[in-house]
Coordinates of C-alpha atoms and ligand atoms in Angstrom, one line a residue:
M40 CA -61.5 11.6 -14.6
S41 CA -61.3 12.0 -10.8
F42 CA -62.5 9.8 -7.9
S43 CA -65.1 12.4 -7.0
Q44 CA -66.9 11.8 -10.3
L45 CA -67.5 8.2 -9.6
G46 CA -70.4 8.6 -7.3
L47 CA -68.6 7.5 -4.1
R48 CA -69.6 8.8 -0.7
A49 CA -67.4 11.3 1.2
E50 CA -66.1 8.7 3.7
L51 CA -64.7 6.6 0.8
L52 CA -63.3 9.6 -1.1
S53 CA -61.5 10.7 2.1
A54 CA -59.9 7.2 2.5
V55 CA -58.9 7.2 -1.1
T56 CA -57.4 10.7 -0.9
A57 CA -55.3 9.5 2.1
Q58 CA -53.8 6.9 -0.3
R59 CA -52.7 9.7 -2.6
Y60 CA -53.9 8.0 -5.7
P61 CA -53.7 10.6 -8.5
S62 CA -56.9 9.4 -10.3
P63 CA -58.9 6.2 -10.7
T64 CA -57.3 3.5 -12.8
P65 CA -59.2 2.4 -16.0
I66 CA -60.8 -0.6 -14.2
Q67 CA -61.9 1.6 -11.3
A68 CA -63.3 4.3 -13.6
R69 CA -65.3 1.8 -15.6
A70 CA -66.4 -0.8 -12.9
I71 CA -67.2 1.4 -9.9
P72 CA -70.3 3.3 -11.4
I73 CA -71.6 0.0 -12.8
I74 CA -71.2 -1.9 -9.5
L75 CA -72.9 1.0 -7.7
K76 CA -75.9 0.5 -9.9
G77 CA -76.2 -3.0 -8.5
R78 CA -75.3 -4.8 -11.8
D79 CA -73.4 -8.0 -12.2
V80 CA -69.9 -7.5 -13.6
L81 CA -67.5 -9.7 -15.5
A82 CA -64.2 -7.9 -15.3
G83 CA -61.0 -8.8 -17.1
A84 CA -58.2 -7.3 -15.1
Q85 CA -55.0 -8.6 -13.7
T86 CA -53.4 -7.7 -10.4
G87 CA -51.6 -4.3 -10.6
T88 CA -54.5 -2.6 -12.4
G89 CA -56.2 -1.4 -9.2
K90 CA -58.9 -4.1 -9.4
T91 CA -59.1 -4.6 -5.6
A92 CA -60.3 -1.0 -5.1
A93 CA -62.5 -1.4 -8.2
F94 CA -64.7 -3.8 -6.4
T95 CA -64.0 -2.9 -2.7
L96 CA -65.0 0.8 -2.9
P97 CA -68.5 0.3 -4.5
M98 CA -69.1 -2.8 -2.3
L99 CA -68.4 -0.7 0.8
Q100 CA -70.7 2.0 -0.4
L101 CA -73.6 -0.4 -1.1
L102 CA -73.1 -2.1 2.3
S103 CA -73.1 1.2 4.1
N104 CA -75.9 3.1 2.4
G105 CA -78.6 0.6 3.1
S106 CA -78.9 -0.7 -0.5
V107 CA -78.3 -4.2 0.6
G108 CA -79.9 -4.3 4.0
A109 CA -78.2 -3.7 7.3
F110 CA -75.8 -5.4 9.7
N111 CA -77.0 -8.9 10.3
G112 CA -74.9 -10.3 13.2
N113 CA -73.0 -13.3 12.1
S114 CA -74.6 -13.5 8.7
P115 CA -72.4 -11.5 6.4
R116 CA -73.8 -9.5 3.5
A117 CA -70.8 -9.6 1.3
L118 CA -68.5 -12.5 0.4
V119 CA -65.2 -12.2 -1.5
L120 CA -63.7 -15.5 -2.6
A121 CA -59.9 -15.5 -3.3
P122 CA -57.5 -18.2 -4.4
T123 CA -54.8 -17.8 -1.8
R124 CA -54.3 -16.9 1.8
E125 CA -52.1 -14.0 0.9
L126 CA -54.6 -12.6 -1.5
A127 CA -57.5 -13.0 1.0
A128 CA -55.4 -11.1 3.6
Q129 CA -54.5 -8.4 1.1
V130 CA -58.1 -7.8 0.0
E131 CA -59.2 -7.7 3.7
S132 CA -56.6 -5.1 4.4
A133 CA -57.7 -3.1 1.4
I134 CA -61.3 -3.2 2.9
V135 CA -60.0 -1.9 6.2
T136 CA -58.0 0.8 4.5
Y137 CA -60.8 2.1 2.3
G138 CA -63.5 1.5 4.9
K139 CA -61.7 3.2 7.7
H140 CA -64.4 6.0 8.0
L141 CA -67.3 3.5 7.8
R142 CA -68.7 1.3 10.5
L143 CA -68.5 -2.0 8.6
R144 CA -66.9 -5.2 9.9
S145 CA -64.8 -7.5 7.9
T146 CA -62.6 -10.5 8.4
A147 CA -60.3 -12.8 6.4
I148 CA -60.8 -16.5 6.5
F149 CA -58.2 -18.9 5.3
G150 CA -56.6 -22.2 6.1
G151 CA -53.1 -22.8 7.6
V152 CA -53.9 -20.8 10.8
G153 CA -56.1 -21.6 13.8
I154 CA -59.8 -21.7 13.1
N155 CA -61.0 -20.5 16.5
P156 CA -60.0 -16.8 16.1
Q157 CA -61.9 -16.8 12.8
K158 CA -64.9 -18.3 14.6
S159 CA -64.7 -15.6 17.2
A160 CA -64.5 -12.9 14.6
L161 CA -67.7 -14.2 13.0
Q162 CA -69.5 -14.5 16.3
R163 CA -68.8 -10.9 17.1
G164 CA -70.8 -10.0 14.0
I165 CA -69.6 -9.3 10.4
D166 CA -70.5 -7.5 7.2
I167 CA -67.9 -8.7 4.8
V168 CA -66.0 -12.0 4.7
V169 CA -63.0 -12.5 2.5
A170 CA -62.2 -16.2 2.2
T171 CA -60.4 -19.0 0.5
P172 CA -63.0 -21.6 -0.5
G173 CA -61.7 -24.6 1.6
R174 CA -61.7 -23.0 5.0
L175 CA -65.0 -21.2 4.3
L176 CA -66.6 -24.6 3.7
D177 CA -65.1 -25.9 6.9
L178 CA -66.8 -23.1 8.8
V179 CA -70.1 -23.5 7.0
G180 CA -69.9 -27.2 7.9
Q181 CA -69.4 -26.3 11.5
R182 CA -72.3 -23.9 11.3
S183 CA -70.0 -21.1 12.3
I184 CA -71.1 -18.9 9.4
D185 CA -74.4 -18.4 7.7
L186 CA -74.2 -17.5 4.1
S187 CA -77.9 -17.1 3.5
A188 CA -77.8 -13.3 3.8
I189 CA -75.1 -12.7 1.2
K190 CA -76.1 -9.9 -1.2
I191 CA -72.8 -9.3 -2.9
L192 CA -70.5 -12.0 -4.1
V193 CA -67.0 -11.3 -5.5
L194 CA -64.8 -13.9 -7.2
D195 CA -61.4 -12.4 -7.2
E196 CA -58.8 -13.9 -9.5
A197 CA -61.3 -16.5 -10.6
D198 CA -59.1 -18.0 -13.3
R199 CA -56.5 -18.8 -10.6
M200 CA -59.1 -20.4 -8.4
L201 CA -60.1 -22.6 -11.3
D202 CA -56.4 -23.4 -12.1
M203 CA -56.0 -24.4 -8.5
G204 CA -58.9 -26.8 -8.7
F205 CA -61.4 -24.9 -6.6
I206 CA -64.3 -25.2 -9.0
H207 CA -66.1 -27.9 -6.9
D208 CA -65.6 -25.9 -3.7
I209 CA -66.8 -22.7 -5.4
R210 CA -69.9 -24.6 -6.6
K211 CA -70.5 -25.8 -3.1
V212 CA -70.2 -22.3 -1.7
L213 CA -72.7 -21.0 -4.4
G214 CA -75.2 -23.6 -3.1
F215 CA -75.3 -21.9 0.3
L216 CA -75.9 -18.5 -1.1
P217 CA -79.3 -16.9 -1.7
K218 CA -80.5 -16.8 -5.3
H219 CA -80.9 -13.1 -5.4
R220 CA -77.6 -11.3 -5.2
Q221 CA -75.1 -9.2 -7.1
N222 CA -72.2 -11.1 -8.6
L223 CA -68.8 -9.7 -9.5
L224 CA -66.3 -11.9 -11.3
F225 CA -62.7 -10.7 -11.7
S226 CA -60.3 -12.7 -13.8
A227 CA -57.0 -11.9 -15.5
T228 CA -57.7 -14.3 -18.4
Y229 CA -60.9 -15.3 -20.2
T230 CA -60.7 -19.0 -20.7
R231 CA -63.5 -21.4 -21.7
D232 CA -63.8 -22.5 -18.1
I233 CA -64.2 -18.9 -16.9
K234 CA -66.8 -18.3 -19.6
R235 CA -68.7 -21.4 -18.4
L236 CA -68.5 -20.3 -14.8
A237 CA -69.6 -16.7 -15.7
D238 CA -72.5 -18.0 -17.7
S239 CA -73.8 -20.1 -14.8
L240 CA -73.2 -17.4 -12.2
L241 CA -73.8 -13.9 -13.7
N242 CA -77.0 -12.3 -14.5
K243 CA -76.8 -10.1 -17.6
P244 CA -73.3 -8.9 -16.6
A245 CA -71.7 -5.7 -17.7
M246 CA -68.4 -6.7 -19.3
V247 CA -65.4 -4.6 -18.2
E248 CA -62.1 -5.3 -19.8
V249 CA -59.5 -2.8 -19.3
E250 CA -56.3 -4.4 -20.5
R251 CA -55.8 -7.3 -22.6
R252 CA -53.5 -9.7 -20.8
T253 CA -51.1 -9.5 -23.7
V254 CA -50.5 -5.8 -23.4
A255 CA -50.3 -5.9 -19.6
A256 CA -47.4 -4.4 -17.8
Q257 CA -46.5 -1.8 -20.4
T258 CA -44.1 -0.2 -18.0
V259 CA -42.0 -3.4 -17.6
N260 CA -38.8 -3.6 -19.5
Q261 CA -38.3 -7.3 -20.4
C262 CA -35.2 -9.1 -21.4
A263 CA -33.7 -12.6 -21.3
Y264 CA -30.4 -14.3 -21.1
R265 CA -29.7 -17.7 -22.7
V266 CA -27.7 -19.3 -20.0
D267 CA -26.8 -22.9 -19.0
K268 CA -28.7 -24.2 -16.1
S269 CA -25.5 -24.6 -14.1
A270 CA -24.5 -20.9 -14.6
K271 CA -27.9 -19.5 -13.6
R272 CA -27.1 -19.0 -10.0
D273 CA -23.8 -17.1 -10.7
L274 CA -25.5 -15.0 -13.2
L275 CA -28.3 -14.1 -10.8
I276 CA -25.8 -13.2 -8.1
Q277 CA -23.9 -11.1 -10.5
L278 CA -27.0 -9.2 -11.6
I279 CA -28.0 -8.6 -8.0
N280 CA -24.6 -7.4 -6.9
E281 CA -23.4 -5.5 -9.9
G282 CA -26.8 -3.9 -10.6
R283 CA -27.0 -3.1 -6.9
W284 CA -30.5 -4.4 -6.9
H285 CA -31.9 -3.6 -3.5
Q286 CA -35.0 -5.7 -4.0
V287 CA -35.8 -8.6 -6.3
L288 CA -38.6 -11.2 -6.5
V289 CA -37.2 -14.4 -8.1
F290 CA -39.5 -17.1 -9.5
T291 CA -38.7 -20.8 -9.5
R292 CA -40.8 -23.6 -10.8
T293 CA -40.7 -25.8 -7.7
K294 CA -40.8 -25.4 -3.9
H295 CA -37.6 -27.4 -3.6
G296 CA -35.9 -25.2 -6.2
A297 CA -37.1 -22.1 -4.3
N298 CA -35.6 -23.4 -1.0
R299 CA -32.4 -24.4 -2.6
L300 CA -31.8 -21.1 -4.4
A301 CA -32.6 -19.1 -1.3
E302 CA -30.1 -21.1 0.7
Q303 CA -27.5 -20.7 -1.9
L304 CA -28.0 -16.9 -2.0
V305 CA -27.7 -16.7 1.7
R306 CA -24.5 -18.7 1.6
R307 CA -23.2 -16.1 -0.9
G308 CA -24.0 -13.2 1.5
I309 CA -27.3 -12.2 -0.1
D310 CA -30.3 -11.9 2.2
A311 CA -32.9 -14.2 0.8
T312 CA -36.0 -16.2 1.8
A313 CA -38.2 -18.7 0.0
I314 CA -42.0 -18.6 0.1
H315 CA -44.1 -21.5 -1.1
G316 CA -47.1 -23.6 -0.2
N317 CA -45.1 -25.8 2.2
K318 CA -44.1 -22.9 4.4
S319 CA -46.2 -22.2 7.4
Q320 CA -48.5 -19.2 7.2
A321 CA -46.4 -17.5 9.9
A322 CA -43.2 -17.9 7.9
R323 CA -44.9 -16.7 4.7
T324 CA -46.3 -13.6 6.5
R325 CA -43.0 -12.9 8.1
A326 CA -41.1 -13.2 4.8
L327 CA -43.6 -11.0 3.0
A328 CA -43.5 -8.4 5.8
G329 CA -39.7 -8.3 5.7
F330 CA -39.7 -7.9 1.9
K331 CA -42.3 -5.1 2.0
K332 CA -40.4 -3.3 4.7
G333 CA -37.2 -3.6 2.6
S334 CA -35.3 -5.5 5.2
L335 CA -35.3 -8.7 3.0
R336 CA -33.4 -8.3 -0.3
V337 CA -34.5 -11.3 -2.3
L338 CA -37.8 -13.2 -2.1
V339 CA -37.7 -16.5 -3.9
A340 CA -41.2 -17.7 -4.8
T341 CA -43.2 -20.3 -6.7
D342 CA -46.1 -19.0 -8.9
I343 CA -48.8 -20.0 -6.5
A344 CA -47.1 -18.4 -3.4
A345 CA -46.5 -15.2 -5.3
R346 CA -50.0 -15.0 -6.7
G347 CA -51.6 -11.7 -5.9
L348 CA -48.7 -10.4 -3.7
D349 CA -49.2 -6.7 -3.4
I350 CA -45.8 -5.3 -3.3
D351 CA -45.5 -1.7 -4.3
R352 CA -43.0 -0.5 -6.8
L353 CA -40.9 -3.7 -7.0
P354 CA -38.1 -2.8 -9.3
H355 CA -36.9 -6.2 -10.4
V356 CA -38.4 -9.6 -11.1
V357 CA -36.3 -12.5 -12.3
N358 CA -37.7 -15.7 -13.9
Y359 CA -35.0 -18.0 -12.7
E360 CA -37.0 -20.7 -14.5
L361 CA -39.6 -19.9 -17.0
P362 CA -43.2 -21.0 -16.1
N363 CA -44.7 -23.9 -18.0
V364 CA -47.9 -21.9 -18.7
P365 CA -47.2 -18.7 -20.7
E366 CA -49.9 -16.8 -18.9
D367 CA -48.0 -17.2 -15.6
Y368 CA -45.2 -15.2 -17.1
V369 CA -47.6 -12.3 -17.4
H370 CA -48.7 -12.7 -13.8
R371 CA -45.1 -12.9 -12.7
I372 CA -43.9 -9.7 -14.4
G373 CA -47.1 -8.0 -13.2
R374 CA -45.3 -7.8 -9.8
T375 CA -43.0 -5.1 -11.1
G376 CA -43.7 -1.8 -12.9
R377 CA -47.0 -1.5 -11.0
A378 CA -49.3 1.6 -11.0
G379 CA -47.2 3.5 -13.5
E380 CA -43.8 2.7 -12.0
E381 CA -41.1 1.4 -14.3
G382 CA -39.8 -2.1 -13.6
E383 CA -37.5 -4.7 -15.1
A384 CA -38.2 -8.4 -15.7
V385 CA -35.2 -10.6 -16.5
S386 CA -35.6 -14.2 -17.6
L387 CA -32.8 -16.8 -17.4
V388 CA -33.5 -19.3 -20.2
G389 CA -31.8 -22.7 -20.2
A390 CA -31.5 -24.8 -23.3
D391 CA -34.6 -26.8 -22.3
E392 CA -36.6 -23.6 -21.9
V393 CA -36.2 -22.0 -25.3
R394 CA -39.5 -23.5 -26.4
L395 CA -41.2 -22.0 -23.3
L396 CA -39.8 -18.6 -24.2
K397 CA -41.2 -18.9 -27.7
D398 CA -44.6 -19.7 -26.3
I399 CA -44.4 -16.6 -24.1
Q400 CA -43.4 -14.4 -27.0
R401 CA -46.3 -15.8 -29.0
L402 CA -48.7 -14.9 -26.3
L403 CA -47.2 -11.4 -25.9
R404 CA -47.0 -11.0 -29.6
K405 CA -43.7 -9.5 -28.9
E406 CA -40.0 -10.5 -28.9
I407 CA -38.2 -10.4 -25.5
P408 CA -34.7 -9.2 -26.4
L409 CA -31.9 -11.6 -25.6
Q410 CA -28.9 -10.0 -23.7
A411 CA -25.3 -11.0 -24.1
L412 CA -24.1 -12.8 -21.0
P413 CA -22.0 -10.7 -18.8
E414 CA -18.4 -11.7 -18.0
L415 CA -18.3 -14.2 -15.2
V416 CA -18.4 -13.2 -11.6
S417 CA -15.1 -14.9 -11.2
Q418 CA -13.4 -12.4 -13.5
P419 CA -11.7 -9.5 -11.8
T420 CA -14.4 -7.0 -10.8
D421 CA -12.7 -4.2 -12.7
K422 CA -13.3 -6.1 -15.9
A423 CA -16.8 -7.2 -15.2
E424 CA -19.5 -5.2 -16.9
K425 CA -22.7 -4.4 -15.4
S426 CA -25.7 -5.7 -17.1
E427 CA -29.0 -4.0 -17.6
C428 CA -32.0 -4.9 -19.7
T429 CA -33.6 -1.6 -19.7
T430 CA -33.3 0.8 -22.6
R431 CA -34.4 3.6 -20.4
K432 CA -32.1 4.2 -17.4
R433 CA -33.6 3.9 -14.0
R434 CA -32.1 5.3 -11.0
S435 CA -32.3 3.4 -7.8
P436 CA -32.8 5.7 -4.8
R437 CA -30.5 3.6 -2.8
R438 CA -27.7 3.5 -5.3
K439 CA -24.5 4.9 -3.8
R440 CA -23.0 7.9 -5.4
P441 CA -19.3 8.5 -5.6
A442 CA -17.8 11.2 -3.3
N443 CA -17.9 13.8 -6.0
G444 CA -21.7 13.5 -6.1
S445 CA -21.9 12.4 -9.7
T446 CA -24.1 9.5 -10.7
P447 CA -22.1 6.4 -11.5
R448 CA -22.6 5.4 -15.1
R449 CA -23.8 1.9 -15.7
E450 CA -22.6 0.6 -19.0
S451 CA -25.1 -1.7 -20.7
H452 CA -24.1 -4.4 -23.1
R453 CA -25.5 -2.4 -25.9
D454 CA -23.2 0.4 -24.9
K455 CA -20.3 -2.0 -24.7
A456 CA -21.0 -3.4 -28.1
A457 CA -21.2 0.1 -29.5
R458 CA -17.9 1.0 -27.8
H459 CA -16.2 -2.1 -29.4
A460 CA -17.9 -1.6 -32.8
Ligands
LIG72 P1 -54.5 -4.3 -7.4 O1 -54.6 -4.4 -8.9 O2 -55.8 -4.2 -6.7 O3 -53.6 -5.5 -6.8 O4 -53.7 -3.0 -7.0 C1 -52.4 -2.7 -7.3 C2 -51.8 -1.5 -6.5 O5 -52.3 -0.3 -7.0 C3 -52.1 -1.5 -5.0 O6 -50.9 -1.3 -4.3 C4 -53.0 -0.3 -4.8 O7 -52.7 0.4 -3.6 C5 -52.6 0.6 -6.0 N1 -53.7 1.4 -6.5 C6 -55.0 1.1 -6.5 N2 -55.7 2.1 -7.0 C7 -54.9 3.0 -7.5 C8 -54.9 4.3 -8.1 N3 -56.1 4.8 -8.5 N4 -53.8 4.9 -8.4 C9 -52.6 4.5 -8.1 N5 -52.4 3.3 -7.4 C10 -53.5 2.6 -7.1

């Protein structure tokens, strides 16, 4: 299957070609033709599956070919609701990327930043608004935006919006929309609450489910260490240094924990920043930009802050603390091994987290192999073994090679055990 078979117009195909995507992902192949027909869609797809393009490309086509009216001043024709500021910004940037050869106007609307520039963008006229529900309602309340011309509504990561308590805000927003419209609901999980929302929102939807959440992230090699809470930090530092990880996203359960860990890493000479809901939007954007550019080595994040982060080819994710909700584990490791790339997800499991690990394994219907703990960092370095949870060897492009040009051999604990056997 190629993009040219999906019925997309030349301007969109040209923008996609510029992205060098080899072919449509399964969600794109299935959802795009259905959305182009104007049908409602209930899509089960998590981040990393190419879901953003799956709704953005056909939405841009419908808006540009006259199927859903024409430019309407400050009454947008399409609305995308997203749970977090980061996700809203990312979706908007995808719209700009894919829509670069079309004359459509879009803007992102979210809290934590000044409202006036958002008002000005709306006043200049707009086709597509990507918004978090709270700030959107503020603007509706101030009569800065008129939602009565919305023809296409997208709920992106709807399950997360419900988890974050947005259901009332979503219902309020729905109250401002015209009755006749196309609805697209994207959700990584299919809970009873999502089903209820879908039943009330969607009109004879086509169901598109590309990947069951439990088989997500096939390309991610997962492993775990049973480690005392007090030794987690040293283990993480050892993994980063000895594995020569050039980039890693580390998850903690709390904002405070994220801050503390980032500070400790910096004290030990590892460039790290924390992102979480208490950080200003500017600080979060800066940290994310540094991480994407590769100038920041470690990003320590809470689940909500990391939700929907679009970071390409992230090689390592560490669960410094396991999430309370097993589904969050799937979201977390979805940050690595994206779009066919191989990635590695390492979990540090304290005594009080063994139960959580079991819950995760039950959800995945798969065992996450436990690794033997490496010798301590305080050991002489010539004795310390490198640890690696992959069975397949991955080669980091930035790994230094010895002067003779050969690739340094990284000995895994399995290798070591074999050597001693
Ligand atoms: P998403 O699931 O929308 O968060 O997308 C995940 C990543 O996949 C983004 O970085 C996209 O640029 C990338 N992507 C989207 N479509 C494709 C495709 N057809 N082939 C390869 N990568 C893609």
